[in-house]
Amino acid sequence: MGESELLGSLPARLYALCSLILVLKMMALGTYTGTLRMRRNVYTSPEDYRFQGQTPSGRGDPDIERARRAHRNDLENILPFLAVGPLYVLSGPTEAGAWICFVGFTTARILHTLFYLREAMPHRTLAYAGGFAILLWMVVSTGWALLR
Amino acid sequence: MGESELLGSLPARLYALCSLILVLKMMALGTYTGTLRMRRNVYTSPEDYRFQGQTPSGRGDPDIERARRAHRNDLENILPFLAVGPLYVLSGPTEAGAWICFVGFTTARILHTLFYLREAMPHRTLAYAGGFAILLWMVVSTGWALLR
Amino acid sequence: MGESELLGSLPARLYALCSLILVLKMMALGTYTGTLRMRRNVYTSPEDYRFQGQTPSGRGDPDIERARRAHRNDLENILPFLAVGPLYVLSGPTEAGAWICFVGFTTARILHTLFYLREAMPHRTLAYAGGFAILLWMVVSTGWALLR
């Protein structure tokens, strides 16, 4: 199957592009957490302290825990989106619908991470709700197209 | 690629439908957790308390933690299923096989969540084992079809 | 869509095979955690202790926590790989490129788990970095193919 076939439609190309951006965003968040750990010398495994020639401090770090919560929220929301996206594309959405869903969800999730790390409330909750509503719409409209 | 092509077969349509149901189930669980947090005033981030004009209580809530464990178990089991499903469909299963796998896994995972939240043991473990066995079968039979 | 069509190319078959191996690896890790829990009588839910006729010990177990951290790292890295893989295949990689990416990532993540459980540092970090670099390359080269 050539690229021309599956990625030929606008919705399919938008899905592919937004998926790549969202995965990059998650990788950036993981790297941010790792960088914080090294800078603040706060690890989770005793062997990490041993390797650094340090004794485990036993303390946590609120910023590292916050980044981890943002990352877990990504797992709960972005990963289902990555699975629903291709089904939504195959359900034959309009170009405008695909644009709103894919670009809207991606924007909402990037904002969610930024707001989470900056402790911006209620902005974080609003970004979460936006992504949630779009994903819900994608699920419902794909189900409708499947069952009609 | 039209809907008629990829979602034309029964296994493909079943996969799509079960995926949507499972994603809805995960979204419902996330919403349940959020609702519990608001009702019981138990949050994870200091900024959430600040936004509500409250001081962080520092205490957890056993029901919220239980819902979060159920959700994490979903991440560990449903998300791999969503990735294996299309490969299983492409491996050319019988209609009966696809029906058992997709409907069986979906039922097992819905029951798993319900049993988890109701603290029903050993029912929860049985539902987990059922979903696990079906996913294992899907992986093995797809691998067999790939390599034969 | 027949198997011959979508899984006909070498990159597609390699992706399918590596995905199945990685999902099996994650399932093995989950089973390992469950086995440790039973052997050491350390559970997370009060109802699990009740079912076993025991009183909750309240203590954790460092090896169980380590296995859970390895599993969470899988969720953060393997699951995005499973979503990016098909897009990478559709971007039309060379056979050599697909071989290096798919087999390399799979090897890196199997080693990551083994090193994590054996507390092998810095081996674990190197395996993580290898998988991360390959996934980053897949995202960038797929994006390049999409936008060129």
XYZ file of C-alpha atoms in Angstrom:
444
model
C 0.000 0.000 0.000
C 1.616 3.213 -1.125
C 1.700 6.465 0.774
C -0.505 7.968 -1.893
C -3.335 5.622 -1.000
C -3.687 5.779 2.770
C -2.260 9.200 3.430
C -3.797 10.721 0.334
C -6.820 12.340 1.970
C -6.591 15.521 4.012
C -8.039 13.922 7.187
C -5.476 11.100 7.009
C -2.572 13.511 6.537
C -3.820 15.736 9.355
C -4.127 12.725 11.651
C -0.585 11.627 10.833
C 0.855 15.089 11.392
C -1.012 15.684 14.680
C -0.039 12.226 15.987
C 3.620 12.957 15.336
C 3.359 16.337 17.083
C 1.617 14.803 20.107
C 4.191 12.015 20.405
C 6.973 14.624 20.189
C 5.207 16.581 22.921
C 5.102 13.504 25.177
C 8.775 12.783 24.495
C 9.619 16.390 25.366
C 7.726 16.056 28.655
C 9.596 12.846 29.520
C 12.890 14.578 28.772
C 11.861 17.549 30.903
C 11.162 15.219 33.842
C 14.525 13.497 33.390
C 16.326 16.835 33.248
C 14.622 18.011 36.444
C 15.646 14.766 38.176
C 19.290 15.264 37.281
C 19.330 18.952 38.141
C 17.708 18.414 41.539
C 19.259 15.035 42.294
C 15.897 13.419 42.950
C 15.490 9.893 41.576
C 13.047 7.082 42.178
C 15.375 4.061 42.264
C 18.096 3.446 44.867
C 20.375 2.225 42.039
C 20.186 5.688 40.458
C 21.568 7.281 43.609
C 24.206 4.550 43.851
C 25.283 5.203 40.272
C 25.627 8.919 41.062
C 27.586 8.103 44.221
C 24.889 9.624 46.420
C 22.675 8.401 49.228
C 18.933 8.301 48.544
C 17.387 11.441 49.941
C 13.958 9.945 50.464
C 12.357 13.255 49.604
C 10.283 13.899 46.544
C 10.139 17.055 44.483
C 6.828 18.805 43.824
C 7.782 19.933 40.304
C 8.892 16.445 39.265
C 5.670 14.970 40.654
C 3.682 17.617 38.754
C 5.446 16.742 35.481
C 4.718 13.064 36.125
C 1.033 13.795 36.675
C 0.921 15.749 33.407
C 2.576 12.799 31.664
C 0.115 10.301 33.128
C -2.757 12.511 32.002
C -1.241 12.335 28.515
C -1.225 8.533 28.671
C -4.897 8.566 29.633
C -5.948 10.969 26.881
C -3.466 11.177 24.012
C -2.946 7.421 23.612
C -6.690 6.678 23.174
C -6.805 9.569 20.677
C -4.018 7.922 18.663
C -6.136 4.746 18.425
C -9.450 6.488 17.675
C -7.970 8.825 15.030
C -7.614 6.276 12.193
C -11.164 4.987 12.786
C -12.454 8.547 12.659
C -10.574 9.082 9.379
C -12.124 5.903 7.943
C -15.600 7.060 9.022
C -15.369 9.679 6.264
C -15.455 13.022 8.097
C -15.684 16.322 6.272
C -12.401 18.149 5.801
C -13.573 20.891 8.149
C -14.579 18.364 10.797
C -11.224 16.602 10.615
C -9.405 19.914 10.804
C -11.294 21.014 13.918
C -10.917 17.646 15.668
C -7.242 16.985 14.923
C -5.872 20.507 15.222
C -8.208 21.297 18.131
C -7.240 18.211 20.145
C -3.539 18.755 19.498
C -3.725 22.394 20.552
C -5.740 21.527 23.673
C -3.220 18.891 24.783
C -0.179 21.107 24.191
C -1.869 23.844 26.227
C -2.799 21.293 28.912
C 0.865 20.418 29.432
C 2.003 24.040 29.460
C -0.737 25.042 31.897
C -0.008 22.025 34.103
C 3.694 22.826 34.377
C 2.959 26.507 35.041
C 0.298 25.628 37.668
C -2.224 27.685 35.727
C -5.721 26.983 37.031
C -8.457 26.901 35.801
C -6.693 27.104 32.408
C -5.421 23.543 32.779
C -8.920 22.228 33.469
C -10.320 24.108 30.474
C -7.645 22.692 28.151
C -8.386 19.216 29.529
C -12.125 19.687 28.963
C -11.532 20.891 25.396
C -9.475 17.823 24.483
C -11.946 15.547 26.254
C -14.946 17.021 24.399
C -13.237 16.671 21.013
C -12.247 13.052 21.674
C -15.799 12.299 22.832
C -17.153 13.832 19.629
C -14.757 11.742 17.522
C -15.850 8.538 19.298
C -19.558 9.319 18.973
C -19.456 10.417 15.327
C -17.309 7.401 14.341
C -19.699 5.066 16.153
C -22.628 6.714 14.401
C -20.970 6.236 10.987
C -20.244 2.578 11.826
C -23.758 1.719 12.929
C -25.929 3.762 10.606
C -9.319 4.719 1.100
C -13.023 4.422 1.561
C -14.809 3.087 4.601
C -16.122 0.276 2.440
C -12.631 -1.060 1.963
C -11.043 -1.188 5.403
C -14.141 -1.447 7.557
C -15.952 -3.745 5.147
C -15.204 -7.014 6.885
C -16.983 -8.129 10.048
C -13.742 -8.441 12.087
C -12.745 -4.888 11.133
C -16.134 -3.459 12.045
C -16.167 -5.364 15.334
C -12.699 -4.080 16.162
C -13.751 -0.498 15.445
C -16.904 -0.776 17.547
C -15.172 -2.455 20.502
C -12.339 0.091 20.431
C -14.808 2.948 20.619
C -16.644 1.297 23.518
C -13.398 0.689 25.414
C -12.219 4.273 24.900
C -15.611 5.523 26.121
C -15.238 3.261 29.149
C -11.819 4.736 29.939
C -13.158 8.271 29.517
C -16.035 7.442 31.875
C -13.570 6.155 34.470
C -11.510 9.341 34.212
C -14.646 11.413 34.657
C -15.661 9.291 37.646
C -12.285 9.968 39.276
C -12.607 13.699 38.623
C -16.115 13.752 40.069
C -14.954 11.942 43.219
C -12.124 14.462 43.621
C -14.519 17.397 43.480
C -17.096 15.803 45.751
C -14.530 14.871 48.400
C -12.239 17.856 47.933
C -9.189 15.680 47.438
C -6.787 16.836 44.733
C -3.221 16.025 43.832
C -1.838 19.464 43.005
C -1.462 22.353 45.469
C -2.697 24.730 42.732
C -6.020 22.836 42.652
C -6.590 23.582 46.336
C -5.504 27.174 45.817
C -7.982 27.555 42.979
C -10.755 26.223 45.217
C -9.677 28.571 48.011
C -8.764 25.657 50.265
C -5.634 24.483 52.032
C -4.165 21.157 50.862
C -5.402 18.434 53.180
C -2.436 16.141 52.578
C -4.695 13.120 52.948
C -5.569 10.749 50.161
C -8.863 9.019 49.529
C -9.036 5.233 49.204
C -11.823 5.295 46.587
C -9.991 7.800 44.403
C -6.810 5.735 44.644
C -8.808 2.630 43.713
C -10.258 4.338 40.630
C -6.756 5.423 39.636
C -5.449 1.870 39.951
C -8.320 0.632 37.766
C -7.441 3.318 35.211
C -3.760 2.400 35.213
C -4.690 -1.240 34.709
C -6.676 -0.071 31.665
C -3.605 1.705 30.294
C -1.590 -1.485 30.697
C -4.166 -3.737 29.030
C -6.642 -1.853 26.825
C -4.063 0.300 25.043
C -1.974 -2.692 23.851
C -5.249 -4.318 22.734
C -6.032 -1.250 20.605
C -2.672 -1.681 18.837
C -2.875 -5.473 18.418
C -6.488 -5.450 17.156
C -5.810 -4.159 13.615
C -2.950 -6.654 13.171
C -5.241 -9.455 14.315
C -7.876 -8.276 11.804
C -5.265 -8.299 9.025
C -4.174 -11.820 9.998
C -7.493 -13.052 8.576
C -9.327 -14.514 11.584
C -12.605 -16.386 11.226
C -15.728 -14.340 11.952
C -16.400 -16.471 15.035
C -12.844 -16.001 16.271
C -13.027 -12.241 15.840
C -16.395 -12.137 17.586
C -15.118 -14.070 20.610
C -11.903 -12.046 20.893
C -13.324 -8.550 20.430
C -16.603 -8.938 22.289
C -14.977 -11.155 24.938
C -12.131 -8.720 25.648
C -14.475 -5.741 25.771
C -16.838 -7.501 28.172
C -13.957 -8.655 30.380
C -12.534 -5.138 30.653
C -15.890 -3.505 31.420
C -16.453 -6.090 34.142
C -12.911 -5.541 35.425
C -13.632 -1.867 36.023
C -17.004 -2.529 37.648
C -15.556 -5.231 39.909
C -12.585 -3.036 40.788
C -14.747 -0.098 41.841
C -17.069 -2.396 43.829
C -14.082 -4.129 45.501
C -15.380 -7.474 44.239
C -12.748 -10.140 44.692
C -11.973 -12.616 43.180
C -14.320 -11.403 40.425
C -11.917 -8.620 39.490
C -9.019 -11.048 39.118
C -11.136 -13.389 36.986
C -12.159 -10.543 34.663
C -8.506 -9.498 34.423
C -7.447 -13.060 33.608
C -10.142 -13.359 30.931
C -9.022 -10.194 29.142
C -5.368 -11.204 29.510
C -5.970 -14.674 28.023
C -7.863 -13.244 25.041
C -5.161 -10.666 24.318
C -2.505 -13.370 24.593
C -4.436 -15.516 22.124
C -4.723 -12.593 19.700
C -0.970 -11.950 19.875
C -0.058 -15.610 19.410
C -2.481 -16.295 16.558
C -1.469 -13.087 14.743
C 2.198 -14.004 15.130
C 1.470 -17.485 13.812
C -0.298 -16.046 10.749
C 2.617 -13.658 10.144
C 5.332 -16.278 10.324
C 3.734 -19.326 8.754
C -8.295 -5.643 2.630
C -6.273 -8.814 2.426
C -3.224 -9.611 4.453
C -1.249 -9.690 1.248
C -1.913 -6.011 0.709
C -1.151 -4.293 3.996
C 1.307 -6.739 5.458
C 2.928 -7.482 2.114
C 5.921 -5.168 2.468
C 8.898 -5.994 4.656
C 8.542 -2.815 6.809
C 4.880 -3.643 7.498
C 5.655 -7.230 8.459
C 8.544 -6.132 10.667
C 6.308 -3.586 12.388
C 3.652 -6.223 13.037
C 6.151 -8.725 14.405
C 7.943 -6.197 16.639
C 4.623 -4.865 17.973
C 3.546 -8.348 18.973
C 6.886 -9.002 20.689
C 6.706 -5.706 22.586
C 3.119 -6.349 23.718
C 4.151 -9.829 24.884
C 7.051 -8.242 26.775
C 4.661 -5.824 28.530
C 2.297 -8.672 29.388
C 5.216 -10.658 30.800
C 6.206 -7.688 32.971
C 2.642 -7.349 34.280
C 2.608 -11.053 35.109
C 5.972 -10.750 36.838
C 4.608 -7.942 39.034
C 1.528 -10.006 39.894
C 3.657 -13.020 40.762
C 5.882 -10.931 43.038
C 2.773 -9.557 44.777
C 1.474 -13.026 45.520
C 4.831 -14.403 46.602
C 5.522 -11.526 48.962
C 1.927 -10.903 50.038
C 2.082 -7.237 49.121
C -1.043 -5.849 47.456
C -2.362 -2.374 46.783
C -6.050 -2.790 47.590
C -7.481 -3.609 51.032
C -9.952 -5.996 49.343
C -7.006 -8.073 48.079
C -5.799 -8.648 51.627
C -9.345 -9.385 52.743
C -9.727 -11.951 49.987
C -6.496 -13.619 51.132
C -7.684 -13.538 54.731
C -4.845 -11.218 55.722
C -4.567 -7.784 57.269
C -3.076 -5.048 55.079
C 0.589 -4.724 55.942
C 0.856 -1.102 54.866
C 4.398 -1.703 53.690
C 5.498 -1.569 50.088
C 8.080 -3.747 48.390
C 11.018 -2.153 46.561
C 11.140 -4.842 43.838
C 7.420 -4.538 43.111
C 7.743 -0.761 42.909
C 10.714 -1.170 40.576
C 8.725 -3.468 38.269
C 5.888 -0.946 38.256
C 8.247 1.865 37.299
C 9.600 -0.251 34.440
C 6.017 -0.901 33.314
C 5.113 2.758 33.441
C 8.193 3.583 31.388
C 6.890 1.060 28.839
C 3.546 2.856 28.714
C 5.350 6.137 28.056
C 7.577 4.775 25.300
C 6.278 1.550 23.742
C 2.679 2.703 23.322
C 3.625 5.837 21.318
C 5.911 3.604 19.220
C 2.939 1.337 18.421
C 1.058 4.376 17.079
C 3.969 5.905 15.158
C 5.045 2.594 13.552
C 2.250 2.353 10.935
C 2.758 5.986 9.913
C 6.473 5.330 9.520
C 5.685 2.272 7.376
C 3.376 4.383 5.185
C 6.074 7.041 4.795
C 7.938 4.563 2.592
C 11.171 3.835 4.468
C 13.973 1.764 2.967
C 14.057 -1.868 4.046
C 17.318 -1.255 5.890
C 15.871 1.776 7.686
C 12.782 -0.154 8.781
C 14.934 -3.043 9.963
C 17.170 -0.789 12.082
C 14.232 1.140 13.570
C 11.918 -1.752 14.379
C 14.458 -4.339 15.482
C 16.578 -1.684 17.200
C 13.682 -0.223 19.204
C 12.427 -3.668 20.185
C 15.869 -4.759 21.348
C 16.409 -1.518 23.260
C 13.095 -1.864 25.125
C 13.632 -5.542 26.018
C 17.064 -4.627 27.367
C 15.570 -1.653 29.223
C 13.231 -3.942 31.149
C 15.944 -6.489 31.920
C 18.378 -3.801 33.072
C 15.665 -2.114 35.138
C 14.746 -5.293 36.983
C 18.431 -6.137 37.566
C 19.152 -2.585 38.772
C 21.871 -2.303 36.124
C 22.986 1.303 35.806
C 23.966 3.018 33.546
C 22.924 0.162 31.219
C 19.249 0.941 31.809
C 19.732 4.597 30.886
C 21.641 3.636 27.734
C 18.878 1.241 26.627
C 16.316 3.975 27.305
C 18.322 6.495 25.273
C 18.662 4.043 22.376
C 14.912 3.449 22.175
C 14.218 7.165 22.587
C 16.623 8.124 19.773
C 15.108 5.573 17.385
C 11.556 6.715 18.122
C 12.628 10.337 17.635
C 14.171 9.417 14.292
C 10.962 7.639 13.215
C 8.859 10.688 14.129
C 11.161 13.139 12.351
C 11.606 11.087 9.185
C 7.858 10.383 8.947
C 7.105 14.070 9.420
C 9.642 14.923 6.734
C 8.015 12.472 4.301
C 4.562 13.914 5.093
C 5.514 17.532 4.564
C 7.994 17.381 1.712
